[in-house]
Coordinates of C-alpha atoms in Angstrom, one line a residue:
M1 CA 91.2 87.3 40.8
L2 CA 94.0 89.0 42.7
G3 CA 97.2 87.3 41.6
N4 CA 99.3 89.7 43.6
H5 CA 98.2 87.9 46.7
Q6 CA 99.9 84.7 45.5
E7 CA 103.2 83.7 47.2
H8 CA 106.0 82.2 45.2
M9 CA 106.8 78.5 45.8
M10 CA 103.5 78.2 47.6
H11 CA 100.8 79.3 45.2
Y12 CA 102.8 79.3 42.0
Y13 CA 106.2 78.2 40.6
D14 CA 107.4 79.2 37.2
T15 CA 105.4 81.9 35.3
W16 CA 107.3 82.5 32.1
A17 CA 105.6 81.6 28.8
S18 CA 107.1 82.3 25.4
V19 CA 105.1 84.4 22.8
G20 CA 105.3 84.4 19.1
R21 CA 108.0 86.4 17.3
N22 CA 106.9 89.0 14.9
K23 CA 109.6 88.2 12.4
T24 CA 108.3 84.6 12.2
F25 CA 104.9 85.9 11.4
K26 CA 106.3 88.1 8.7
V27 CA 108.2 85.2 7.2
M28 CA 104.9 83.4 7.0
L29 CA 103.3 86.3 5.3
S30 CA 106.1 86.4 2.7
L31 CA 105.5 82.7 2.1
V32 CA 101.9 83.3 1.5
I33 CA 102.7 86.0 -1.2
N34 CA 105.6 84.2 -2.9
F35 CA 104.5 80.6 -2.8
D36 CA 100.7 80.7 -2.8
Y37 CA 100.1 79.5 0.7
I38 CA 96.6 80.0 2.0
P39 CA 96.3 82.0 5.3
Y40 CA 93.8 81.5 8.1
Q41 CA 93.6 83.2 11.5
F42 CA 92.0 81.7 14.6
D43 CA 91.4 82.8 18.2
V44 CA 91.0 80.5 21.2
E45 CA 88.1 81.6 23.4
T46 CA 88.8 81.8 27.2
A47 CA 92.3 80.3 26.5
F48 CA 93.6 80.6 30.1
L49 CA 90.8 78.6 31.5
H50 CA 92.1 75.5 29.7
G51 CA 95.4 75.3 31.7
K52 CA 95.6 73.0 34.8
M53 CA 96.8 74.5 38.0
D54 CA 100.2 73.3 39.2
A55 CA 99.8 74.4 42.8
L56 CA 97.2 74.6 45.5
V57 CA 95.2 77.8 45.2
Y58 CA 92.0 78.5 47.0
V59 CA 89.6 81.4 46.3
K60 CA 86.7 82.9 48.1
Q61 CA 83.2 82.5 46.6
V62 CA 81.9 85.4 44.6
K63 CA 79.8 87.6 46.8
G64 CA 76.1 87.1 45.9
Y65 CA 76.8 83.7 44.3
E66 CA 77.7 81.6 47.4
V67 CA 76.5 78.0 47.5
K68 CA 73.6 77.9 49.9
G69 CA 74.5 76.4 53.3
K70 CA 78.3 76.6 52.4
E71 CA 78.7 80.4 52.3
N72 CA 82.0 80.2 54.3
W73 CA 83.5 77.5 52.1
V74 CA 86.3 78.3 49.6
W75 CA 87.0 76.9 46.2
R76 CA 90.1 75.1 45.1
L77 CA 91.1 76.0 41.6
Q78 CA 91.4 73.0 39.2
K79 CA 92.1 75.2 36.1
S80 CA 94.0 78.5 35.9
L81 CA 92.0 81.7 36.0
Y82 CA 92.8 85.0 34.3
G83 CA 94.7 86.9 36.9
T84 CA 96.7 84.0 38.4
K85 CA 100.4 84.3 37.9
Q86 CA 100.9 80.9 36.3
A87 CA 97.9 81.2 33.9
P88 CA 99.9 82.1 30.8
R89 CA 102.4 79.2 31.4
M90 CA 99.7 76.7 32.1
W91 CA 97.8 77.7 29.0
K92 CA 101.0 77.4 26.9
A93 CA 101.7 73.9 28.3
K94 CA 98.1 72.8 27.4
L95 CA 98.4 74.3 23.9
I96 CA 101.7 72.5 23.2
A97 CA 100.4 69.2 24.4
T98 CA 97.3 69.6 22.2
L99 CA 99.2 70.5 19.1
N100 CA 101.7 67.7 19.7
N101 CA 98.8 65.2 19.8
L102 CA 97.6 66.6 16.5
G103 CA 101.0 66.0 14.9
L104 CA 102.6 69.4 15.1
A105 CA 106.0 70.0 16.7
S106 CA 107.6 73.3 17.9
A107 CA 110.4 74.7 15.7
K108 CA 113.8 75.1 17.3
S109 CA 114.2 78.7 16.1
D110 CA 110.8 79.8 17.5
E111 CA 109.0 77.9 20.2
S112 CA 105.7 79.5 19.1
L113 CA 106.0 78.2 15.5
F114 CA 104.6 74.7 15.0
V115 CA 105.1 72.5 11.9
N116 CA 103.7 69.1 11.0
S117 CA 105.9 66.2 10.0
D118 CA 105.8 66.8 6.2
K119 CA 106.0 70.6 6.7
T120 CA 102.8 71.2 4.8
I121 CA 101.2 73.1 7.7
L122 CA 102.8 76.0 9.6
L123 CA 101.2 77.5 12.6
H124 CA 102.3 80.6 14.5
I125 CA 100.7 81.3 17.9
H126 CA 100.9 84.4 20.1
V127 CA 99.2 83.7 23.4
D128 CA 95.7 82.8 22.1
D129 CA 95.9 84.3 18.6
G130 CA 96.9 81.8 15.9
F131 CA 98.0 82.2 12.2
I132 CA 98.1 79.1 10.1
I133 CA 99.2 78.6 6.5
S134 CA 99.2 75.7 4.0
K135 CA 99.0 75.2 0.3
S136 CA 96.0 73.0 1.0
E137 CA 92.9 74.8 2.3
K138 CA 91.3 71.4 3.0
A139 CA 94.3 70.5 5.3
I140 CA 93.8 73.7 7.2
I141 CA 90.0 73.1 7.7
V142 CA 90.6 69.5 8.8
F143 CA 93.2 70.6 11.3
L144 CA 91.1 73.4 12.7
D145 CA 88.1 71.1 13.1
K146 CA 90.2 68.7 15.1
L147 CA 91.6 71.5 17.2
N148 CA 88.1 72.9 17.8
K149 CA 87.1 69.7 19.5
T150 CA 89.5 70.4 22.3
L151 CA 89.7 74.2 22.2
K152 CA 86.8 76.4 21.2
L153 CA 87.9 78.5 18.2
K154 CA 86.8 81.4 16.0
F155 CA 88.6 81.4 12.7
K156 CA 88.7 83.4 9.5
K157 CA 90.4 83.2 6.1
R158 CA 92.7 86.0 4.9
P159 CA 92.3 88.1 8.1
T160 CA 92.3 91.9 7.8
Q161 CA 93.9 92.4 11.2
H162 CA 96.3 90.3 13.3
L163 CA 98.6 91.1 16.2
G164 CA 97.9 94.8 15.8
Y165 CA 98.7 94.8 12.1
N166 CA 96.3 95.9 9.4
L167 CA 96.5 93.5 6.4
K168 CA 95.2 94.4 3.0
W169 CA 95.3 91.5 0.6
C170 CA 95.5 92.1 -3.2
D171 CA 96.5 89.9 -6.1
N172 CA 100.1 88.8 -5.4
E173 CA 100.5 91.6 -3.0
L174 CA 100.0 92.4 0.7
K175 CA 100.0 95.8 2.5
I176 CA 100.8 95.9 6.2
N177 CA 100.5 98.9 8.4
Q178 CA 99.5 100.2 11.8
M179 CA 97.7 103.3 10.8
D180 CA 95.1 103.0 13.6
L181 CA 98.0 103.1 16.2
I182 CA 99.4 106.2 14.6
V183 CA 96.0 108.0 14.7
K184 CA 95.6 106.9 18.3
L185 CA 99.0 108.3 19.3
L186 CA 98.4 111.6 17.4
R187 CA 95.1 112.1 19.3
Q188 CA 96.7 111.0 22.6
F189 CA 99.5 113.6 22.4
G190 CA 97.3 116.4 20.8
M191 CA 99.1 116.3 17.4
E192 CA 96.2 115.2 15.2
E193 CA 96.0 118.7 13.6
C194 CA 99.7 119.2 13.2
K195 CA 101.2 120.3 9.9
S196 CA 103.1 117.4 8.2
V197 CA 106.8 117.4 7.4
K198 CA 108.8 115.4 4.9
T199 CA 111.4 113.8 7.1
P200 CA 111.3 112.1 10.6
C201 CA 114.2 114.4 11.8
N202 CA 116.2 117.4 10.6
G203 CA 119.6 117.1 9.1
N204 CA 121.3 118.6 12.2
F205 CA 119.2 116.4 14.4
L206 CA 122.1 114.8 16.3
N207 CA 123.7 118.1 17.1
K208 CA 120.4 119.6 18.3
I209 CA 119.3 116.9 20.7
G210 CA 122.9 116.4 21.9
C211 CA 123.2 120.0 23.2
K212 CA 123.1 120.0 27.0
S213 CA 120.2 122.0 28.4
S214 CA 119.4 122.8 32.0
H215 CA 115.7 123.3 31.1
A216 CA 114.2 119.8 31.6
I217 CA 110.6 119.5 30.6
I218 CA 108.1 118.8 33.3
K219 CA 106.2 115.9 31.7
V220 CA 108.9 113.3 31.7
T221 CA 106.4 110.4 32.0
L222 CA 104.5 111.7 28.9
F223 CA 107.8 111.8 26.9
Q224 CA 108.6 108.2 28.0
Q225 CA 105.1 107.0 27.1
A226 CA 105.5 108.5 23.6
I227 CA 108.9 106.9 23.1
R228 CA 107.6 103.5 24.2
S229 CA 104.6 103.6 21.8
L230 CA 106.7 104.9 18.9
Y231 CA 109.4 102.3 19.4
Y232 CA 106.7 99.6 19.2
L233 CA 105.5 101.2 15.9
A234 CA 109.0 101.6 14.5
H235 CA 110.0 98.1 15.4
H236 CA 107.1 96.4 13.7
T237 CA 106.1 98.4 10.6
R238 CA 107.9 101.7 10.3
P239 CA 111.7 101.2 9.9
D240 CA 112.0 104.8 8.6
V241 CA 111.4 106.2 12.1
L242 CA 113.4 103.7 14.2
F243 CA 116.7 105.7 14.1
T244 CA 115.0 108.9 15.3
V245 CA 113.1 107.0 18.1
N246 CA 116.2 105.3 19.3
Q247 CA 118.2 108.5 19.5
L248 CA 115.4 110.3 21.4
S249 CA 115.1 107.3 23.8
K250 CA 118.6 108.1 25.1
Y251 CA 117.2 111.2 26.8
S252 CA 114.1 109.6 28.4
T253 CA 115.2 110.2 32.0
K254 CA 115.7 113.9 31.5
P255 CA 114.4 115.2 28.2
S256 CA 114.8 118.9 27.4
Q257 CA 112.8 121.2 25.3
S258 CA 114.9 120.4 22.2
H259 CA 114.0 116.7 22.7
W260 CA 110.3 117.5 23.0
N261 CA 110.6 119.6 19.8
A262 CA 112.2 116.7 18.0
L263 CA 109.5 114.4 19.2
K264 CA 106.8 116.8 17.9
H265 CA 108.6 116.9 14.6
L266 CA 108.5 113.1 14.4
F267 CA 104.7 113.2 15.1
C268 CA 104.3 115.8 12.3
Y269 CA 106.1 113.4 10.0
L270 CA 103.9 110.5 11.0
N271 CA 100.8 112.6 10.5
G272 CA 101.8 113.1 6.9
T273 CA 102.8 109.4 6.3
K274 CA 100.4 107.5 8.5
D275 CA 99.1 105.4 5.6
K276 CA 102.6 104.2 4.7
S277 CA 102.6 100.4 4.5
L278 CA 105.1 97.6 4.2
V279 CA 104.3 96.0 0.8
Y280 CA 105.0 92.3 0.2
R281 CA 105.0 91.3 -3.4
Q282 CA 105.6 88.1 -5.3
Q283 CA 109.2 88.2 -6.5
S284 CA 110.7 86.6 -9.5
I285 CA 114.1 86.1 -7.6
K286 CA 113.3 84.2 -4.5
E287 CA 116.4 84.4 -2.3
A288 CA 115.5 82.9 1.0
L289 CA 117.3 85.4 3.2
T290 CA 119.2 88.6 2.5
Q291 CA 120.7 90.9 5.1
W292 CA 121.7 94.5 4.6
A293 CA 124.0 96.0 7.3
D294 CA 125.3 99.5 7.7
E295 CA 127.3 101.4 10.4
D296 CA 127.7 105.1 10.9
Y297 CA 131.1 105.5 12.5
A298 CA 131.4 107.8 15.5
N299 CA 129.0 110.4 14.1
D300 CA 127.4 111.1 17.4
S301 CA 129.1 114.3 18.6
E302 CA 128.1 113.7 22.2
D303 CA 129.7 110.3 22.9
R304 CA 131.3 109.4 19.5
K305 CA 129.7 106.0 19.6
S306 CA 128.9 104.3 16.3
I307 CA 125.4 103.2 15.3
T308 CA 124.7 99.9 13.6
G309 CA 121.6 99.1 11.5
Y310 CA 120.4 96.1 9.6
V311 CA 117.5 94.9 7.5
I312 CA 116.7 91.3 6.8
L313 CA 114.6 90.3 3.8
A314 CA 112.9 86.9 3.3
F315 CA 112.2 86.3 -0.3
S316 CA 112.9 90.0 -1.0
N317 CA 110.3 91.2 1.5
P318 CA 111.5 93.0 4.8
I319 CA 110.8 90.9 7.9
C320 CA 113.2 92.4 10.5
H321 CA 115.1 95.6 11.1
A322 CA 117.2 97.1 14.0
S323 CA 119.2 100.2 14.9
H324 CA 121.4 100.4 18.0
Q325 CA 124.7 101.3 19.5
P326 CA 127.0 98.3 20.0
I327 CA 127.6 97.6 23.7
L328 CA 130.1 95.0 24.9
F329 CA 130.3 93.4 28.3
N330 CA 132.7 90.8 29.6
D331 CA 133.3 88.8 32.8
N332 CA 136.7 87.5 32.0
S333 CA 140.0 89.2 32.7
G334 CA 141.6 87.1 29.9
E335 CA 139.3 88.9 27.4
V336 CA 140.7 92.2 28.5
T337 CA 144.2 91.0 28.0
I338 CA 143.5 89.6 24.6
S339 CA 141.9 93.0 23.6
K340 CA 145.3 94.6 24.3
Q341 CA 147.4 92.1 22.4
A342 CA 147.4 91.4 18.7
S343 CA 148.6 87.8 18.8
L344 CA 146.4 84.7 18.8
N345 CA 147.5 81.5 20.4
A346 CA 146.1 78.2 21.6
N347 CA 144.1 79.9 24.4
T348 CA 142.4 82.2 21.9
K349 CA 141.6 79.7 19.2
H350 CA 137.8 79.9 20.0
I351 CA 138.0 83.5 18.5
E352 CA 139.7 82.3 15.4
V353 CA 137.1 79.5 15.0
R354 CA 134.4 82.1 14.6
Y355 CA 136.3 84.0 11.9
Q356 CA 137.1 80.7 10.1
Y357 CA 133.5 79.6 10.3
V358 CA 132.3 82.6 8.4
R359 CA 135.1 82.1 5.8
D360 CA 134.1 78.5 5.6
C361 CA 130.4 79.4 5.0
V362 CA 131.5 81.7 2.2
M363 CA 133.7 79.0 0.6
K364 CA 130.8 76.5 0.8
K365 CA 128.6 79.2 -0.8
L366 CA 126.2 79.0 2.1
I367 CA 126.4 82.8 2.4
K368 CA 127.7 85.5 0.1
V369 CA 129.2 88.7 1.3
V370 CA 128.9 91.7 -1.1
Q371 CA 130.0 95.3 -0.7
V372 CA 127.2 97.7 -1.4
S373 CA 127.5 101.4 -2.2
T374 CA 126.0 104.0 0.2
N375 CA 123.5 105.0 -2.5
D376 CA 122.1 101.4 -2.6
M377 CA 122.3 100.6 1.1
I378 CA 118.8 99.8 2.4
A379 CA 120.0 100.0 6.1
D380 CA 121.1 103.7 5.7
V381 CA 117.9 105.0 7.2
L382 CA 118.7 103.0 10.4
T383 CA 122.0 104.7 11.1
K384 CA 121.7 108.4 10.2
P385 CA 119.3 111.3 9.4
L386 CA 118.4 111.3 5.7
G387 CA 117.2 114.1 3.4
V388 CA 114.0 114.1 1.4
V389 CA 115.6 112.7 -1.8
K390 CA 117.4 109.9 -0.1
L391 CA 114.4 109.1 2.0
Q392 CA 112.3 108.6 -1.1
E393 CA 114.8 106.1 -2.4
V394 CA 114.7 104.3 1.0
Y395 CA 110.9 104.0 0.7
K396 CA 111.3 102.0 -2.5
Q397 CA 114.1 99.8 -1.1
L398 CA 112.1 99.0 2.1
H399 CA 108.8 98.5 0.2
L400 CA 107.2 101.4 2.1
E401 CA 104.3 102.7 0.1
D402 CA 101.0 104.5 0.5
S403 CA 98.2 102.1 1.3
G404 CA 95.8 103.9 -1.0
G405 CA 93.5 105.1 1.8
V406 CA 92.4 104.1 5.2
L407 CA 92.0 100.4 5.6
K408 CA 88.5 99.2 6.3
A409 CA 89.7 97.4 9.4
E410 CA 91.1 100.6 10.7
E411 CA 87.8 102.5 10.2
N412 CA 86.0 99.8 12.2
H413 CA 88.6 99.9 15.0
L414 CA 88.5 103.6 15.4
G415 CA 84.8 104.0 15.1

């Protein structure tokens, strides 16, 4: 199917379809560990073929399989095919309608999270891969049987792989990693035999990569491919390398030899820590959400921009992390004027409302703001290079531990 031949507003209209958020999936994993939910995974076979076409699309008959006597006829598509531009959207519409008929509604915070009326079943869907949890295994089985009557499913209890994650279930504990992805990247970039190092970057990392160099490396595309893959890894399961990847990504358009050397250093670190896993444990103190935030003020010698990092924990298990330089845009000349004047007035009360809202939340004890020392700051690794000793402390704070060997799922995947 050649979807690139389709014309907008003739053969297709809207194409966007939401996908599941990885942080939502991690919250569900934390619920499983902390509150004894039972997890099941399911996969919808030939998912895109379930969606109904929303436009007139005709296709030629497959060569060698033409209907006898009607060889010159064309087919009108009733259902979406893989390759058509609207297929993901039509499938998502079919899925939502089916789940609604079975009593599940989409959550406001994540369109791909579905919950039943009494909130005893939670279902997370990413395209055609589903993850469902409940305290009642019978409720899950009954629901999947009903869903299977409309959509053909394959399902499994306590999956060992889901959405690219390797999952190792133990008593009151879950280990999550992407070791197979790391092994694949090491092979792809010829670093599988490299000597391991103990930190993702050197202490003078920012100064080294910030030095201007006229010697740009030839393989710019290769550098960009590595950064893309490493960012995916860092964003999902390896917060300890996110700062390094983000800093290197600033030089993706014209990387020099120093940037390539820093990238190889990062691969050496990953080679020695490829079995590091995010470990979710059952916690005695079950605070719903905790956020740790840190900022490294103007430490980048090249542009003196600050770096902000944060980690969010759900029931004391890490579900989300980020590292970035704050960037502000505005389309209002009034905002520029306000930024140059200290006084607030009736025209700027919307700004004060936000400040007062935070204070109000603190007063109502909806949130609690606490100052944390640098030594105890979990988000430190997201804003600056760390030495070996400090990095070891961060491992404990972020629940990053050795997985205890290659996971069985990884061995099967790699062959």
